[in-house]
């Protein structure tokens, strides 16, 4: 029987790598060629790569597919990429949904690896590329900064509570203030390090300057969006970017009885949505095209948050456009293109698409 495709599925855990190599036959039957288990160490990753080369069909391209498992998949992904393997990294929920569609009721690591291989054979998945070193560092630093900001907010809330106690211990209050100052210092250090990385990377600094021409979008916001998308490396169009950030619309409608309200999915990258919250508020106040866009949406629904979510989505698309075209933001172009001269019917249709 002629083989159409071959795929190697790997289930990654902290300690082990379960591997299944499968083929898709001419009659569309899925066949297991071989399976194995290796330790998630550098030594055994070399054994795994030799095992794959030994069992694969040389006359067919091979794609290795794995789930994004926290940080535990990164060592394997980097090793496979550096050694020339075609690699795809998929979200765990996609494979889990595929697994529920099969007749298999028992789930273990070997079965999970089989489901990953089957998913790779039946779906066309874009190959994963190794992140740029600068963007990878910025992503780690931006998330560290976010954690420190959350911790500082908690510390300030605790200080506020202590200041309003019936009996305040002055030493406890002093330590609380010192803790907040310490967190402020750490946040400044992280932001300085982020700026140093960008300054040392001329091509990145140039593109971020284009993005910062957007009113409301500063260095930190631009850096977070770029780092979280790996420089829009696998983003092919604005619609895909909107889905990646979780601004895509979920609306369930069936027959006459089921018709839920349209809401954004919130299934995408939460760090991007959080980073765009305050820039959207600022852009509405200081950017005429986006202000008119917001007012038009608000006049219809009278709900501020829904309109601000639409502005966040619009800002994200503008950031993507400026990054790709390497141009500064031109408000006059936005007026003519999609905001001020847009017919009211089109604006109302767009509002229905961005309801949150």
mmCIF file of C-alpha atoms in Angstrom:
data_model
loop_
_atom_site.group_PDB
_atom_site.id
_atom_site.type_symbol
_atom_site.label_atom_id
_atom_site.label_comp_id
_atom_site.label_asym_id
_atom_site.label_seq_id
_atom_site.Cartn_x
_atom_site.Cartn_y
_atom_site.Cartn_z
ATOM 1 C CA UNK A 1 0.000 0.000 0.000
ATOM 2 C CA UNK A 2 1.367 3.396 -0.980
ATOM 3 C CA UNK A 3 2.208 5.754 1.886
ATOM 4 C CA UNK A 4 0.982 9.337 1.482
ATOM 5 C CA UNK A 5 2.404 11.035 4.576
ATOM 6 C CA UNK A 6 4.438 10.276 7.681
ATOM 7 C CA UNK A 7 4.504 12.062 11.035
ATOM 8 C CA UNK A 8 6.215 11.633 14.381
ATOM 9 C CA UNK A 9 4.124 12.598 17.410
ATOM 10 C CA UNK A 10 5.862 13.326 20.721
ATOM 11 C CA UNK A 11 4.129 13.653 24.083
ATOM 12 C CA UNK A 12 6.375 15.765 26.296
ATOM 13 C CA UNK A 13 6.477 15.682 30.076
ATOM 14 C CA UNK A 14 9.036 16.939 32.564
ATOM 15 C CA UNK A 15 10.938 13.634 32.679
ATOM 16 C CA UNK A 16 9.863 11.571 29.650
ATOM 17 C CA UNK A 17 9.294 11.803 25.895
ATOM 18 C CA UNK A 18 6.794 9.308 24.446
ATOM 19 C CA UNK A 19 7.235 8.974 20.683
ATOM 20 C CA UNK A 20 5.013 7.412 18.009
ATOM 21 C CA UNK A 21 5.899 7.327 14.292
ATOM 22 C CA UNK A 22 2.850 6.885 12.056
ATOM 23 C CA UNK A 23 2.007 6.866 8.337
ATOM 24 C CA UNK A 24 -1.089 7.699 6.317
ATOM 25 C CA UNK A 25 -1.797 4.949 3.762
ATOM 26 C CA UNK A 26 -3.301 5.334 0.308
ATOM 27 C CA UNK A 27 -6.633 4.014 1.624
ATOM 28 C CA UNK A 28 -6.471 6.712 4.368
ATOM 29 C CA UNK A 29 -5.687 4.166 7.070
ATOM 30 C CA UNK A 30 -3.436 5.363 9.894
ATOM 31 C CA UNK A 31 -0.662 2.893 10.677
ATOM 32 C CA UNK A 32 1.809 2.882 13.563
ATOM 33 C CA UNK A 33 5.341 2.242 12.306
ATOM 34 C CA UNK A 34 7.093 2.243 15.684
ATOM 35 C CA UNK A 35 6.916 3.740 19.160
ATOM 36 C CA UNK A 36 9.297 4.374 22.021
ATOM 37 C CA UNK A 37 10.071 6.303 25.162
ATOM 38 C CA UNK A 38 13.071 8.467 25.984
ATOM 39 C CA UNK A 39 14.138 10.604 28.912
ATOM 40 C CA UNK A 40 13.760 14.370 28.515
ATOM 41 C CA UNK A 41 17.520 14.949 28.698
ATOM 42 C CA UNK A 42 20.102 16.129 26.172
ATOM 43 C CA UNK A 43 21.630 12.655 25.997
ATOM 44 C CA UNK A 44 18.346 10.885 25.255
ATOM 45 C CA UNK A 45 17.193 13.596 22.835
ATOM 46 C CA UNK A 46 20.155 12.607 20.635
ATOM 47 C CA UNK A 47 19.019 8.980 20.876
ATOM 48 C CA UNK A 48 15.489 10.057 19.914
ATOM 49 C CA UNK A 49 16.713 11.855 16.800
ATOM 50 C CA UNK A 50 18.743 8.813 15.738
ATOM 51 C CA UNK A 51 15.676 6.609 16.383
ATOM 52 C CA UNK A 52 13.518 8.802 14.140
ATOM 53 C CA UNK A 53 16.098 8.766 11.318
ATOM 54 C CA UNK A 54 16.342 4.986 11.589
ATOM 55 C CA UNK A 55 12.582 4.352 11.327
ATOM 56 C CA UNK A 56 11.399 7.085 8.945
ATOM 57 C CA UNK A 57 10.767 6.556 5.224
ATOM 58 C CA UNK A 58 13.526 8.390 3.398
ATOM 59 C CA UNK A 59 11.504 9.117 0.256
ATOM 60 C CA UNK A 60 8.836 11.117 2.138
ATOM 61 C CA UNK A 61 9.075 14.351 4.138
ATOM 62 C CA UNK A 62 8.682 13.893 7.877
ATOM 63 C CA UNK A 63 7.113 16.402 10.249
ATOM 64 C CA UNK A 64 7.623 16.100 14.003
ATOM 65 C CA UNK A 65 4.646 17.348 16.025
ATOM 66 C CA UNK A 66 4.568 18.073 19.750
ATOM 67 C CA UNK A 67 2.419 19.978 22.208
ATOM 68 C CA UNK A 68 3.472 23.210 23.862
ATOM 69 C CA UNK A 69 4.023 21.915 27.399
ATOM 70 C CA UNK A 70 5.048 24.888 29.511
ATOM 71 C CA UNK A 71 8.833 25.066 29.217
ATOM 72 C CA UNK A 72 9.447 21.312 29.151
ATOM 73 C CA UNK A 73 9.202 21.055 25.350
ATOM 74 C CA UNK A 74 11.681 23.846 24.629
ATOM 75 C CA UNK A 75 14.908 21.819 24.997
ATOM 76 C CA UNK A 76 13.604 19.194 22.558
ATOM 77 C CA UNK A 77 12.216 21.794 20.142
ATOM 78 C CA UNK A 78 15.518 23.680 19.967
ATOM 79 C CA UNK A 79 17.486 20.461 19.423
ATOM 80 C CA UNK A 80 15.202 19.232 16.626
ATOM 81 C CA UNK A 81 15.204 22.622 14.899
ATOM 82 C CA UNK A 82 18.992 22.955 15.085
ATOM 83 C CA UNK A 83 19.351 19.479 13.539
ATOM 84 C CA UNK A 84 17.171 20.236 10.538
ATOM 85 C CA UNK A 85 13.911 18.506 11.466
ATOM 86 C CA UNK A 86 10.589 19.931 10.270
ATOM 87 C CA UNK A 87 8.871 20.694 13.563
ATOM 88 C CA UNK A 88 5.361 21.829 14.523
ATOM 89 C CA UNK A 89 4.323 22.903 18.024
ATOM 90 C CA UNK A 90 0.546 22.834 18.609
ATOM 91 C CA UNK A 91 -1.681 23.945 21.451
ATOM 92 C CA UNK A 92 -2.685 21.111 23.827
ATOM 93 C CA UNK A 93 -6.402 21.896 23.566
ATOM 94 C CA UNK A 94 -6.376 21.206 19.813
ATOM 95 C CA UNK A 95 -4.995 17.710 20.289
ATOM 96 C CA UNK A 96 -7.306 17.108 23.265
ATOM 97 C CA UNK A 97 -10.337 18.038 21.155
ATOM 98 C CA UNK A 98 -9.158 15.670 18.426
ATOM 99 C CA UNK A 99 -8.702 12.900 21.012
ATOM 100 C CA UNK A 100 -12.294 13.304 22.196
ATOM 101 C CA UNK A 101 -13.480 12.754 18.625
ATOM 102 C CA UNK A 102 -11.912 9.273 18.512
ATOM 103 C CA UNK A 103 -13.205 6.020 19.966
ATOM 104 C CA UNK A 104 -10.322 5.779 22.445
ATOM 105 C CA UNK A 105 -11.538 6.283 26.016
ATOM 106 C CA UNK A 106 -8.322 5.507 27.919
ATOM 107 C CA UNK A 107 -5.667 8.217 27.901
ATOM 108 C CA UNK A 108 -2.011 7.777 28.803
ATOM 109 C CA UNK A 109 1.242 9.223 27.485
ATOM 110 C CA UNK A 110 1.606 6.689 24.663
ATOM 111 C CA UNK A 111 -1.974 7.228 23.469
ATOM 112 C CA UNK A 112 -1.465 10.994 23.680
ATOM 113 C CA UNK A 113 1.610 10.674 21.456
ATOM 114 C CA UNK A 114 -0.459 8.635 19.007
ATOM 115 C CA UNK A 115 -3.175 11.288 18.946
ATOM 116 C CA UNK A 116 -0.544 13.956 18.281
ATOM 117 C CA UNK A 117 0.849 11.944 15.350
ATOM 118 C CA UNK A 118 -2.657 11.366 13.937
ATOM 119 C CA UNK A 119 -3.422 15.075 14.292
ATOM 120 C CA UNK A 120 -0.249 15.889 12.363
ATOM 121 C CA UNK A 121 -1.149 13.462 9.582
ATOM 122 C CA UNK A 122 -4.707 14.722 9.152
ATOM 123 C CA UNK A 123 -4.021 18.454 9.503
ATOM 124 C CA UNK A 124 -1.748 20.850 7.669
ATOM 125 C CA UNK A 125 0.309 22.538 10.394
ATOM 126 C CA UNK A 126 2.808 25.349 9.915
ATOM 127 C CA UNK A 127 6.368 24.530 10.856
ATOM 128 C CA UNK A 128 7.727 26.042 14.056
ATOM 129 C CA UNK A 129 10.731 28.332 13.849
ATOM 130 C CA UNK A 130 13.210 29.097 16.575
ATOM 131 C CA UNK A 131 12.523 32.482 18.206
ATOM 132 C CA UNK A 132 14.994 35.290 17.753
ATOM 133 C CA UNK A 133 17.265 35.474 20.797
ATOM 134 C CA UNK A 134 16.452 39.139 21.455
ATOM 135 C CA UNK A 135 12.689 38.573 21.213
ATOM 136 C CA UNK A 136 12.928 35.536 23.477
ATOM 137 C CA UNK A 137 14.730 37.571 26.153
ATOM 138 C CA UNK A 138 12.193 40.390 25.822
ATOM 139 C CA UNK A 139 9.327 37.942 26.246
ATOM 140 C CA UNK A 140 10.807 36.595 29.476
ATOM 141 C CA UNK A 141 11.520 40.099 30.801
ATOM 142 C CA UNK A 142 8.056 41.432 29.917
ATOM 143 C CA UNK A 143 6.406 38.565 31.778
ATOM 144 C CA UNK A 144 8.731 39.084 34.732
ATOM 145 C CA UNK A 145 7.724 42.758 34.749
ATOM 146 C CA UNK A 146 4.050 41.798 34.714
ATOM 147 C CA UNK A 147 4.545 39.513 37.719
ATOM 148 C CA UNK A 148 6.364 42.272 39.606
ATOM 149 C CA UNK A 149 3.570 44.751 38.825
ATOM 150 C CA UNK A 150 0.975 42.302 40.147
ATOM 151 C CA UNK A 151 3.040 41.773 43.283
ATOM 152 C CA UNK A 152 3.400 45.543 43.779
ATOM 153 C CA UNK A 153 -0.365 45.986 43.469
ATOM 154 C CA UNK A 154 -0.926 43.364 46.166
ATOM 155 C CA UNK A 155 1.701 45.022 48.374
ATOM 156 C CA UNK A 156 0.055 48.435 47.990
ATOM 157 C CA UNK A 157 -3.346 46.982 48.859
ATOM 158 C CA UNK A 158 -1.866 45.383 51.976
ATOM 159 C CA UNK A 159 -0.196 48.662 52.943
ATOM 160 C CA UNK A 160 -3.509 50.498 52.518
ATOM 161 C CA UNK A 161 -5.224 47.970 54.807
ATOM 162 C CA UNK A 162 -2.510 48.279 57.457
ATOM 163 C CA UNK A 163 -2.690 52.088 57.408
ATOM 164 C CA UNK A 164 -6.401 51.958 58.220
ATOM 165 C CA UNK A 165 -6.216 49.429 61.049
ATOM 166 C CA UNK A 166 -7.404 50.487 64.493
ATOM 167 C CA UNK A 167 -3.886 50.006 65.857
ATOM 168 C CA UNK A 168 -1.053 50.353 63.381
ATOM 169 C CA UNK A 169 2.336 48.765 64.075
ATOM 170 C CA UNK A 170 4.826 51.322 62.765
ATOM 171 C CA UNK A 171 7.513 48.692 62.110
ATOM 172 C CA UNK A 172 5.113 46.562 60.054
ATOM 173 C CA UNK A 173 4.105 49.621 58.066
ATOM 174 C CA UNK A 174 7.752 50.544 57.522
ATOM 175 C CA UNK A 175 8.546 47.069 56.176
ATOM 176 C CA UNK A 176 5.545 47.276 53.838
ATOM 177 C CA UNK A 177 6.807 50.567 52.407
ATOM 178 C CA UNK A 178 10.310 49.158 52.024
ATOM 179 C CA UNK A 179 8.892 46.165 50.191
ATOM 180 C CA UNK A 180 7.090 48.429 47.700
ATOM 181 C CA UNK A 181 10.265 50.476 47.135
ATOM 182 C CA UNK A 182 12.166 47.245 46.526
ATOM 183 C CA UNK A 183 9.597 46.147 43.928
ATOM 184 C CA UNK A 184 9.779 49.565 42.247
ATOM 185 C CA UNK A 185 13.532 49.147 41.980
ATOM 186 C CA UNK A 186 13.192 45.680 40.427
ATOM 187 C CA UNK A 187 10.636 46.946 37.886
ATOM 188 C CA UNK A 188 12.990 49.776 36.893
ATOM 189 C CA UNK A 189 15.815 47.272 36.454
ATOM 190 C CA UNK A 190 13.708 45.039 34.205
ATOM 191 C CA UNK A 191 12.558 47.972 32.062
ATOM 192 C CA UNK A 192 16.150 49.219 31.737
ATOM 193 C CA UNK A 193 17.264 45.764 30.631
ATOM 194 C CA UNK A 194 14.464 45.648 28.039
ATOM 195 C CA UNK A 195 15.550 49.014 26.638
ATOM 196 C CA UNK A 196 19.184 47.902 26.520
ATOM 197 C CA UNK A 197 18.259 44.805 24.492
ATOM 198 C CA UNK A 198 16.294 46.888 21.981
ATOM 199 C CA UNK A 199 19.076 49.500 21.740
ATOM 200 C CA UNK A 200 21.573 46.722 20.975
ATOM 201 C CA UNK A 201 19.352 45.347 18.189
ATOM 202 C CA UNK A 202 19.156 48.075 15.479
ATOM 203 C CA UNK A 203 16.542 46.385 13.251
ATOM 204 C CA UNK A 204 14.249 45.832 16.235
ATOM 205 C CA UNK A 205 14.692 49.378 17.533
ATOM 206 C CA UNK A 206 13.822 50.776 14.106
ATOM 207 C CA UNK A 207 10.581 48.801 13.879
ATOM 208 C CA UNK A 208 9.519 49.558 17.440
ATOM 209 C CA UNK A 209 9.979 53.275 16.727
ATOM 210 C CA UNK A 210 7.490 52.927 13.866
ATOM 211 C CA UNK A 211 4.982 51.296 16.215
ATOM 212 C CA UNK A 212 5.479 53.948 18.899
ATOM 213 C CA UNK A 213 4.254 56.560 16.436
ATOM 214 C CA UNK A 214 0.765 55.320 17.351
ATOM 215 C CA UNK A 215 -0.753 57.576 20.005
ATOM 216 C CA UNK A 216 -1.197 55.621 23.219
ATOM 217 C CA UNK A 217 1.322 52.933 22.289
ATOM 218 C CA UNK A 218 4.620 53.309 24.106
ATOM 219 C CA UNK A 219 7.829 51.332 24.270
ATOM 220 C CA UNK A 220 6.591 48.779 26.809
ATOM 221 C CA UNK A 221 3.333 48.050 24.953
ATOM 222 C CA UNK A 222 5.097 47.712 21.598
ATOM 223 C CA UNK A 223 7.742 45.440 23.097
ATOM 224 C CA UNK A 224 5.178 43.156 24.753
ATOM 225 C CA UNK A 225 3.156 42.718 21.559
ATOM 226 C CA UNK A 226 6.252 42.039 19.457
ATOM 227 C CA UNK A 227 7.772 39.632 21.985
ATOM 228 C CA UNK A 228 4.540 37.678 22.535
ATOM 229 C CA UNK A 229 4.065 37.199 18.778
ATOM 230 C CA UNK A 230 7.755 36.483 18.115
ATOM 231 C CA UNK A 231 7.849 39.396 15.703
ATOM 232 C CA UNK A 232 4.644 38.168 13.986
ATOM 233 C CA UNK A 233 6.747 35.305 12.669
ATOM 234 C CA UNK A 234 3.927 32.829 11.994
ATOM 235 C CA UNK A 235 1.189 35.431 11.495
ATOM 236 C CA UNK A 236 0.002 35.462 7.875
ATOM 237 C CA UNK A 237 -2.776 38.043 8.114
ATOM 238 C CA UNK A 238 -4.631 40.305 10.534
ATOM 239 C CA UNK A 239 -7.470 37.809 11.018
ATOM 240 C CA UNK A 240 -5.050 35.184 12.291
ATOM 241 C CA UNK A 241 -3.473 37.769 14.604
ATOM 242 C CA UNK A 242 -6.877 38.698 16.037
ATOM 243 C CA UNK A 243 -7.523 35.021 16.825
ATOM 244 C CA UNK A 244 -4.067 34.613 18.371
ATOM 245 C CA UNK A 245 -4.754 37.499 20.750
ATOM 246 C CA UNK A 246 -8.221 36.233 21.692
ATOM 247 C CA UNK A 247 -10.209 39.008 20.030
ATOM 248 C CA UNK A 248 -11.998 36.569 17.697
ATOM 249 C CA UNK A 249 -15.761 36.234 18.027
ATOM 250 C CA UNK A 250 -17.641 33.304 19.538
ATOM 251 C CA UNK A 251 -21.298 33.111 18.588
ATOM 252 C CA UNK A 252 -23.380 29.952 18.922
ATOM 253 C CA UNK A 253 -26.515 29.768 16.793
ATOM 254 C CA UNK A 254 -28.605 26.709 16.018
ATOM 255 C CA UNK A 255 -32.209 26.575 14.906
ATOM 256 C CA UNK A 256 -34.623 28.936 16.601
ATOM 257 C CA UNK A 257 -33.854 28.258 20.264
ATOM 258 C CA UNK A 258 -30.058 28.690 20.438
ATOM 259 C CA UNK A 259 -28.736 32.163 19.680
ATOM 260 C CA UNK A 260 -26.125 33.359 22.170
ATOM 261 C CA UNK A 261 -24.654 36.836 22.219
ATOM 262 C CA UNK A 262 -21.440 37.333 20.273
ATOM 263 C CA UNK A 263 -18.423 37.686 22.564
ATOM 264 C CA UNK A 264 -14.676 37.636 22.102
ATOM 265 C CA UNK A 265 -13.266 34.196 22.821
ATOM 266 C CA UNK A 266 -10.597 35.193 25.413
ATOM 267 C CA UNK A 267 -8.789 32.014 24.264
ATOM 268 C CA UNK A 268 -5.773 33.790 22.855
ATOM 269 C CA UNK A 269 -2.730 35.443 24.366
ATOM 270 C CA UNK A 270 -3.893 37.242 27.515
ATOM 271 C CA UNK A 271 -0.640 39.207 27.811
ATOM 272 C CA UNK A 272 -1.398 41.046 24.560
ATOM 273 C CA UNK A 273 -4.945 41.919 25.625
ATOM 274 C CA UNK A 274 -3.710 43.178 28.978
ATOM 275 C CA UNK A 275 -0.987 45.278 27.348
ATOM 276 C CA UNK A 276 -3.482 46.976 25.008
ATOM 277 C CA UNK A 277 -6.021 47.960 27.686
ATOM 278 C CA UNK A 278 -4.588 51.332 28.748
ATOM 279 C CA UNK A 279 -3.257 52.257 25.270
ATOM 280 C CA UNK A 280 -6.819 51.960 23.964
ATOM 281 C CA UNK A 281 -8.053 54.403 26.616
ATOM 282 C CA UNK A 282 -5.308 56.876 25.706
ATOM 283 C CA UNK A 283 -5.800 56.489 21.962
ATOM 284 C CA UNK A 284 -9.506 57.333 22.246
ATOM 285 C CA UNK A 285 -8.613 60.580 24.027
ATOM 286 C CA UNK A 286 -5.761 61.740 21.767
ATOM 287 C CA UNK A 287 -6.178 60.129 18.336
ATOM 288 C CA UNK A 288 -8.971 61.630 16.204
ATOM 289 C CA UNK A 289 -9.614 58.636 13.892
ATOM 290 C CA UNK A 290 -9.765 56.138 16.759
ATOM 291 C CA UNK A 291 -11.816 58.562 18.839
ATOM 292 C CA UNK A 292 -14.400 58.831 16.057
ATOM 293 C CA UNK A 293 -14.324 55.056 15.669
ATOM 294 C CA UNK A 294 -14.994 54.611 19.398
ATOM 295 C CA UNK A 295 -17.788 57.216 19.470
ATOM 296 C CA UNK A 296 -19.565 55.642 16.539
ATOM 297 C CA UNK A 297 -19.583 52.238 18.234
ATOM 298 C CA UNK A 298 -20.555 53.670 21.613
ATOM 299 C CA UNK A 299 -23.493 55.594 20.125
ATOM 300 C CA UNK A 300 -25.015 52.307 19.041
ATOM 301 C CA UNK A 301 -24.577 50.134 22.146
ATOM 302 C CA UNK A 302 -23.977 52.640 24.965
ATOM 303 C CA UNK A 303 -21.525 50.159 26.514
ATOM 304 C CA UNK A 304 -18.021 51.570 26.990
ATOM 305 C CA UNK A 305 -16.139 48.312 27.412
ATOM 306 C CA UNK A 306 -17.394 46.818 24.153
ATOM 307 C CA UNK A 307 -16.278 49.891 22.268
ATOM 308 C CA UNK A 308 -12.875 49.927 23.983
ATOM 309 C CA UNK A 309 -12.356 46.263 23.048
ATOM 310 C CA UNK A 310 -12.979 47.236 19.421
ATOM 311 C CA UNK A 311 -10.310 49.940 19.744
ATOM 312 C CA UNK A 312 -7.873 47.414 21.252
ATOM 313 C CA UNK A 313 -8.456 45.144 18.279
ATOM 314 C CA UNK A 314 -7.932 48.047 15.886
ATOM 315 C CA UNK A 315 -4.695 49.044 17.651
ATOM 316 C CA UNK A 316 -3.376 45.492 17.376
ATOM 317 C CA UNK A 317 -4.024 45.435 13.628
ATOM 318 C CA UNK A 318 -2.362 48.844 13.244
ATOM 319 C CA UNK A 319 0.715 47.615 15.158
ATOM 320 C CA UNK A 320 0.912 44.603 12.842
ATOM 321 C CA UNK A 321 0.571 46.824 9.756
ATOM 322 C CA UNK A 322 3.263 49.293 10.856
ATOM 323 C CA UNK A 323 5.605 46.409 11.699
ATOM 324 C CA UNK A 324 5.167 44.778 8.296
ATOM 325 C CA UNK A 325 5.267 47.952 6.191
ATOM 326 C CA UNK A 326 7.923 49.707 8.304
ATOM 327 C CA UNK A 327 6.033 52.986 8.213
ATOM 328 C CA UNK A 328 5.028 55.598 10.744
ATOM 329 C CA UNK A 329 1.390 55.963 11.702
ATOM 330 C CA UNK A 330 -0.537 58.362 9.459
ATOM 331 C CA UNK A 331 -3.875 59.489 11.001
ATOM 332 C CA UNK A 332 -4.963 61.065 7.716
ATOM 333 C CA UNK A 333 -4.687 57.706 5.989
ATOM 334 C CA UNK A 334 -6.876 56.128 8.673
ATOM 335 C CA UNK A 335 -9.481 58.843 8.240
ATOM 336 C CA UNK A 336 -9.770 58.159 4.529
ATOM 337 C CA UNK A 337 -9.317 54.413 4.695
ATOM 338 C CA UNK A 338 -11.541 52.917 7.350
ATOM 339 C CA UNK A 339 -12.747 55.382 9.971
ATOM 340 C CA UNK A 340 -14.232 58.779 9.212
ATOM 341 C CA UNK A 341 -15.484 58.049 5.708
ATOM 342 C CA UNK A 342 -16.742 54.572 6.541
ATOM 343 C CA UNK A 343 -20.520 54.248 5.909
ATOM 344 C CA UNK A 344 -22.596 53.885 9.026
ATOM 345 C CA UNK A 345 -23.920 50.508 7.906
ATOM 346 C CA UNK A 346 -20.373 49.153 7.664
ATOM 347 C CA UNK A 347 -19.525 50.550 11.078
ATOM 348 C CA UNK A 348 -22.535 48.834 12.640
ATOM 349 C CA UNK A 349 -21.577 45.566 10.988
ATOM 350 C CA UNK A 350 -18.059 45.873 12.386
ATOM 351 C CA UNK A 351 -19.487 46.491 15.869
ATOM 352 C CA UNK A 352 -21.401 43.224 15.689
ATOM 353 C CA UNK A 353 -18.135 41.488 14.875
ATOM 354 C CA UNK A 354 -16.183 42.882 17.846
ATOM 355 C CA UNK A 355 -18.699 42.492 20.643
ATOM 356 C CA UNK A 356 -17.024 41.244 23.780
#
